[in-house]
Coordinates of C-alpha atoms and ligand atoms in Angstrom, one line a residue:
X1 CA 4.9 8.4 -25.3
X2 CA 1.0 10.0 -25.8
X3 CA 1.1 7.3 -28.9
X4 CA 1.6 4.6 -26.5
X5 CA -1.4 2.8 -25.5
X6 CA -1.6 1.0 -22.6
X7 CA -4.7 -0.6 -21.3
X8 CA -4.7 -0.5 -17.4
X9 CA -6.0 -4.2 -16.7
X10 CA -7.6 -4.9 -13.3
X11 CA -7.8 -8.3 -14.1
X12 CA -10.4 -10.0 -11.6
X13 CA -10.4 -14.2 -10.9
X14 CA -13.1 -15.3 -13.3
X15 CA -13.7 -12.4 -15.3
X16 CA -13.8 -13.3 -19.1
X17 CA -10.7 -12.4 -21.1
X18 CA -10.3 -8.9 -22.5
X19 CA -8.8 -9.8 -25.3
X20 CA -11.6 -7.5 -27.1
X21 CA -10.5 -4.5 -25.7
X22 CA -7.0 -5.1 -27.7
X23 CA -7.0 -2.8 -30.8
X24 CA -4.4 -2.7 -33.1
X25 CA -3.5 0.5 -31.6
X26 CA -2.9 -1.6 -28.4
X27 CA 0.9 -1.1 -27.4
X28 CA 1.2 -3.1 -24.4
X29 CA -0.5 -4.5 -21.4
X30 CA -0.5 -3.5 -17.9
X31 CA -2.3 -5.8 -15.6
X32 CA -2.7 -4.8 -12.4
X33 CA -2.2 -7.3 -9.6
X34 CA -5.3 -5.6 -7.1
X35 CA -5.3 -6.0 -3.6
X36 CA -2.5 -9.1 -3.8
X37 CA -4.4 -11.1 -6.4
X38 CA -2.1 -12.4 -9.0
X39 CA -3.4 -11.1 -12.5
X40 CA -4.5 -13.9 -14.8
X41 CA -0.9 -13.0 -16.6
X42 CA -0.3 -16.3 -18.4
X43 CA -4.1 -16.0 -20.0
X44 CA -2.5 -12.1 -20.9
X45 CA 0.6 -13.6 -22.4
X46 CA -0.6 -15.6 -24.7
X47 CA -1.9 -12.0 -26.0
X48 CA 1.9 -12.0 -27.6
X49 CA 1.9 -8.1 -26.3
X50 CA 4.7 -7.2 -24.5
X51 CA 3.5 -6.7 -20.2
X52 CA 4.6 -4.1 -17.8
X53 CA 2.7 -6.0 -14.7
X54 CA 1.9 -3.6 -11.6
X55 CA 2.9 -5.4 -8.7
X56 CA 2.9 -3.2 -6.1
X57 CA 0.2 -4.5 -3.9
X58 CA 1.7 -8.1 -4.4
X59 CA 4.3 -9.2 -2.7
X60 CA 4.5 -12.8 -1.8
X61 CA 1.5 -13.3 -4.4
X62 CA 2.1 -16.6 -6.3
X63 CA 0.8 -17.9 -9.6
X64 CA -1.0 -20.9 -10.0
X65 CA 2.1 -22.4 -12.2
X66 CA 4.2 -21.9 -8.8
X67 CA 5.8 -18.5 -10.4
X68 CA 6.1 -16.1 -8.1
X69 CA 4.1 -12.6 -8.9
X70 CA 6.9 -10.2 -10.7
X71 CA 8.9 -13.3 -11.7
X72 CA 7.9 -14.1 -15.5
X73 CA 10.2 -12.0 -16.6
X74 CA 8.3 -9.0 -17.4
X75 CA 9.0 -5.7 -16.2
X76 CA 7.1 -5.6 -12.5
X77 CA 6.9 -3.1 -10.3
X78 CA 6.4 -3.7 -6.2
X79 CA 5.8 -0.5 -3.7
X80 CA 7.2 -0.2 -0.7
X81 CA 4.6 2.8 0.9
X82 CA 4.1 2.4 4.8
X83 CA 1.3 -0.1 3.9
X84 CA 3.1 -2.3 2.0
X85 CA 4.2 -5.9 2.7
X86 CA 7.3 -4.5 3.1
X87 CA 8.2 -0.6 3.3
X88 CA 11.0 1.9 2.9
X89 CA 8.2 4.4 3.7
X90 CA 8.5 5.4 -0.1
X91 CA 9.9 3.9 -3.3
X92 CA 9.9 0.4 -4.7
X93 CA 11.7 -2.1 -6.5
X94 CA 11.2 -3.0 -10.6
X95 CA 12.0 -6.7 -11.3
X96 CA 13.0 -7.7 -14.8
X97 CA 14.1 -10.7 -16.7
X98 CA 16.3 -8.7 -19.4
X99 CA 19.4 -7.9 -18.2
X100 CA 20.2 -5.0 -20.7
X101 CA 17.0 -4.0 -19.4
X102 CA 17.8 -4.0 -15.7
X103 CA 21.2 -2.2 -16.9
X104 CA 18.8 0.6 -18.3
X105 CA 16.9 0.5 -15.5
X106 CA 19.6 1.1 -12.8
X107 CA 21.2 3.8 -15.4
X108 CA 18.3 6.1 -15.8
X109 CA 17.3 5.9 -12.2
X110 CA 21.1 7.2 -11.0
X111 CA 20.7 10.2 -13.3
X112 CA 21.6 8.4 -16.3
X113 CA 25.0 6.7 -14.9
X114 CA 26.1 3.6 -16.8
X115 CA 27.4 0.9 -14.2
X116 CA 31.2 0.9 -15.6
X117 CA 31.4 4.6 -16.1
X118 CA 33.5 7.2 -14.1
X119 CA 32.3 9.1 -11.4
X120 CA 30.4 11.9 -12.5
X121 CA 29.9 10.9 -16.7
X122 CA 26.7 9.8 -17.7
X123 CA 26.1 8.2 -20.9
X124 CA 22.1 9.2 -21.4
X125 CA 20.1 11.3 -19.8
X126 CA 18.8 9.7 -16.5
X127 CA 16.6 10.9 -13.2
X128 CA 17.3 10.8 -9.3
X129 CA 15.0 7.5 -8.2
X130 CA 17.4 6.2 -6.0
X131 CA 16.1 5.3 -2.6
X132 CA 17.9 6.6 -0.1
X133 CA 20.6 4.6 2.1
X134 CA 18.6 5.3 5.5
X135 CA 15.1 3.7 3.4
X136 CA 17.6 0.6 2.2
X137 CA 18.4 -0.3 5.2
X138 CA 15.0 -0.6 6.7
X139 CA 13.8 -2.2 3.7
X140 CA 17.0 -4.6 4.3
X141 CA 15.6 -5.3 8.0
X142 CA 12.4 -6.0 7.0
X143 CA 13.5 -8.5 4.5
X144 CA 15.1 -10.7 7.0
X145 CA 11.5 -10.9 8.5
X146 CA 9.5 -11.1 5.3
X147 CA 8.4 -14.8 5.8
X148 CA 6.8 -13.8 8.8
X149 CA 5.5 -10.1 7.8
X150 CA 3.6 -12.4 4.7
X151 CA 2.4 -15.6 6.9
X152 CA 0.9 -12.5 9.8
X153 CA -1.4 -10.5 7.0
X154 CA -2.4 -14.4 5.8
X155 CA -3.0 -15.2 9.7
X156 CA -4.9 -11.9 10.1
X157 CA -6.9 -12.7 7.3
X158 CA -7.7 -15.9 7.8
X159 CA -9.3 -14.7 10.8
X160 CA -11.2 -12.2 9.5
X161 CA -12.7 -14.5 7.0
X162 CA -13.4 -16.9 10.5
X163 CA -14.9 -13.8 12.2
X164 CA -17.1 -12.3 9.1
X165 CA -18.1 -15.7 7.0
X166 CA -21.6 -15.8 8.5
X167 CA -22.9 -12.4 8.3
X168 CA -25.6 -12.2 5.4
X169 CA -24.9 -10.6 2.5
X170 CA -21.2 -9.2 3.2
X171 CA -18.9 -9.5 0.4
X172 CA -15.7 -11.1 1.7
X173 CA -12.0 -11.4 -0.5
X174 CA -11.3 -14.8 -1.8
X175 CA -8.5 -16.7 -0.5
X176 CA -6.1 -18.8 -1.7
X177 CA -7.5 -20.7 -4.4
X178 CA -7.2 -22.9 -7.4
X179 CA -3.5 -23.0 -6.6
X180 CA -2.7 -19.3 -6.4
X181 CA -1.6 -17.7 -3.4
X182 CA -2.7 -14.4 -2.6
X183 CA 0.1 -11.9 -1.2
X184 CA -2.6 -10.1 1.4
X185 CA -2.0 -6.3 1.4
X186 CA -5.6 -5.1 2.6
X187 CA -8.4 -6.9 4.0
X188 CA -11.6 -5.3 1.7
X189 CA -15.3 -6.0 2.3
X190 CA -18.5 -5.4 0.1
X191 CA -21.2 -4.2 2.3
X192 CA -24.8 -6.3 1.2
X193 CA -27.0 -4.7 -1.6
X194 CA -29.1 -2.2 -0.3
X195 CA -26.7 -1.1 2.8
X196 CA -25.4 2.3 3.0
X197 CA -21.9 2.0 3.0
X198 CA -20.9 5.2 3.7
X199 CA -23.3 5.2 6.9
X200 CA -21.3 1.7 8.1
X201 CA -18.1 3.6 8.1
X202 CA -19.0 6.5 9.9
X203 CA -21.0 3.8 13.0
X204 CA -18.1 1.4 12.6
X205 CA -16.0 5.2 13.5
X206 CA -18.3 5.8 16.3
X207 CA -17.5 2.3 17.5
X208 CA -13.8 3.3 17.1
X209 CA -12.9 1.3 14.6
X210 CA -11.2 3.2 11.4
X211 CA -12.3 1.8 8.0
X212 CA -12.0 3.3 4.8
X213 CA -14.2 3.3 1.2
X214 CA -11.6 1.3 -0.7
X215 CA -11.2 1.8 -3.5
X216 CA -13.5 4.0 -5.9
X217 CA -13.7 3.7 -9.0
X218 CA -10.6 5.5 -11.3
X219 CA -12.4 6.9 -14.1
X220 CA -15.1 9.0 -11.6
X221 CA -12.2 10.4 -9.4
X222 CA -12.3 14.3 -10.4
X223 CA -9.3 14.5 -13.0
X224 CA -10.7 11.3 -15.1
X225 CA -14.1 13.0 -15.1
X226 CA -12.9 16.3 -16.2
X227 CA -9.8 15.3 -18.2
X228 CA -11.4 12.3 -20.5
X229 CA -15.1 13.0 -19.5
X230 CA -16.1 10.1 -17.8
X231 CA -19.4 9.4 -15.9
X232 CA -21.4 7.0 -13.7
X233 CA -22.8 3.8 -15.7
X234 CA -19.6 3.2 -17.8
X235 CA -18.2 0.6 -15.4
X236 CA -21.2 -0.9 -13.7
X237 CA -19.9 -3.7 -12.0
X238 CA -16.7 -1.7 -11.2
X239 CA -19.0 1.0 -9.9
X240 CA -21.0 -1.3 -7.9
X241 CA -18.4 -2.8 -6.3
X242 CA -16.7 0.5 -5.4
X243 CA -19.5 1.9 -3.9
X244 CA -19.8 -1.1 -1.3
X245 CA -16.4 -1.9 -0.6
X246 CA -14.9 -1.0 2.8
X247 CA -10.9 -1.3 3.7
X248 CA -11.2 -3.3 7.5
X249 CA -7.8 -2.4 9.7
X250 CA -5.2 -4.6 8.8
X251 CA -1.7 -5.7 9.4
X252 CA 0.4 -8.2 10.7
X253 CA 0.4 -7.6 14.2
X254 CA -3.6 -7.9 14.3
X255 CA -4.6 -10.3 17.3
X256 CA -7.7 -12.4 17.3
X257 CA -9.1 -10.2 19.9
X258 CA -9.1 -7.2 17.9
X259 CA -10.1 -8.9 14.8
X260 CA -13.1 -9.8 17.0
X261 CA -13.9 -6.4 18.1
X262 CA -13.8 -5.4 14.7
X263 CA -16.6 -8.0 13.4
X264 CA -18.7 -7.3 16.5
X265 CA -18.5 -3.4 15.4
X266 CA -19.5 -4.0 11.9
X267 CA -22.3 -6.5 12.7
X268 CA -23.8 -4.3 14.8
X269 CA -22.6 -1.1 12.1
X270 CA -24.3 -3.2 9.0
X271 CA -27.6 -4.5 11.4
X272 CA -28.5 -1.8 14.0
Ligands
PLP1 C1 -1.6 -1.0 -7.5 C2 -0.7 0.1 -7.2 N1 0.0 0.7 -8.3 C3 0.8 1.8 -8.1 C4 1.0 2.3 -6.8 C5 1.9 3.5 -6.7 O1 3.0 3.2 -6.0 P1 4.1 4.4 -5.7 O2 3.3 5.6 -5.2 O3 5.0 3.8 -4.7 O4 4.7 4.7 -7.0 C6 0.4 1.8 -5.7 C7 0.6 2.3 -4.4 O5 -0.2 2.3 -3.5 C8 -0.5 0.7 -5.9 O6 -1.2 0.1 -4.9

């Protein structure tokens, strides 16, 4: 497994192909679809590597070809945390084209059980992943609603982009465009050059709005620094944005009204 390389993509709209990064020790590719972006995966396949695609921010995320995120056939994953599109509270789902795959899949995740097999004989060794009954069924519920979970966070976003597109300088997440269709999971700003981000969450918290610094940067959280020795001024545009980017609240029951008080807070957090 430690021979297996996989390069973690965060593959961005518009950024140049990585294709440079592949080595011939280059086992696979994982691109990562961030914040409900889909990945440039088509530009990836032509790679002719095999994909694992992280999904888990992206459901309801659609490909500019009209394939849905996770449906190309590649092994996806989607996560069903409490923020999620749609939650279980824990766990998620793999998708896969394959189906000795998916037989694989469902063996070694019920502790290595093969689907024809006896109760209680297992045919390789497996682990417990199982979600539980009680997290299926609310997962089950909120599948019947999913439509309307999905067309709230793009409602909610949409008005956010409404509410924020003048102020100067802020860094707002691109929408739908060139025919893909964004599955919204957070609603993440880039505080203008020269702003203190940090200082904007704390006076959008004295406002009483909660915001977060979302997300840093992987390689300087404290076990990629000290495992693999990593440092500021590797990644400068991933560091730059990191450093500016702030997580606004955000789900499907936000009103207009709130998303208002919200922009009124961070106008006067970025300004005053
Ligand atoms: C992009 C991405 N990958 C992976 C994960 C991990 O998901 P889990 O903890 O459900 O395995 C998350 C969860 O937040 C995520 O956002």
């Amino acid at each position: 497994m430690r021979k297996l390389l996989i390069l973690a993509l965060l593959v961005l709209p518009l950024l140049a192909l990585p294709a440079a990064a592949v080595t011939p020790r280059t086992r696979a590719l994982l691109p990562v679809h961030i914040f409900g972006w889909p990945a440039d995966t088509p530009a990836l396949e032509r790679l002719g590597l095999p994909l694992v695609e992280d999904a888990c921010e992206a459901l309801g995320a659609v490909h500019a070809d009209g394939v849905a995120v996770g449906a190309r056939g590649h092994p996806a994953v989607f996560g069903f945390y409490a923020n999620k599109q749609l939650t279980t509270g824990e766990g998620g789902m793999v998708t896969v084209g394959d189906p000795a795959l998916k037989e694989r899949i469902d063996a070694e995740r019920n502790q290595g059980r093969a689907p024809n097999m006896d109760w209680l004989d297992h045919d390789r060794l497996g682990f417990n992943y199982r979600l539980s009954d009680v997290a299926c069924a609310l997962g089950l519920a909120q599948l019947t609603r999913l439509d309307g979970l999905l067309a709230d966070r793009a409602r909610a976003a949409a008005a956010y982009r409404e509410a924020l597109v003048g102020i100067d300088g802020l860094g707002l997440p691109c929408a739908d465009a060139g025919g893909h269709v964004r599955g919204w999971f957070v609603f993440v700003v880039q505080v203008p050059r020269g702003i203190e981000r940090d200082a904007v969450v704390e006076r959008l918290r004295a406002r009483g709005v909660a915001s977060k610094p979302y997300l840093p940067a992987i390689h300087l959280m404290s076990y990629y620094r000290e495992a693999f020795g990593h440092r500021p001024g590797e990644f400068p545009v991933c560091e730059d944005v990191a450093a500016r980017s702030i997580a606004l609240p955000f789900f499907p029951g936000l009103t207009e009204g709130q998303v208002g008080r919200v922009a009124e807070a961070l106008r006067e957090a970025l300004f005053s």
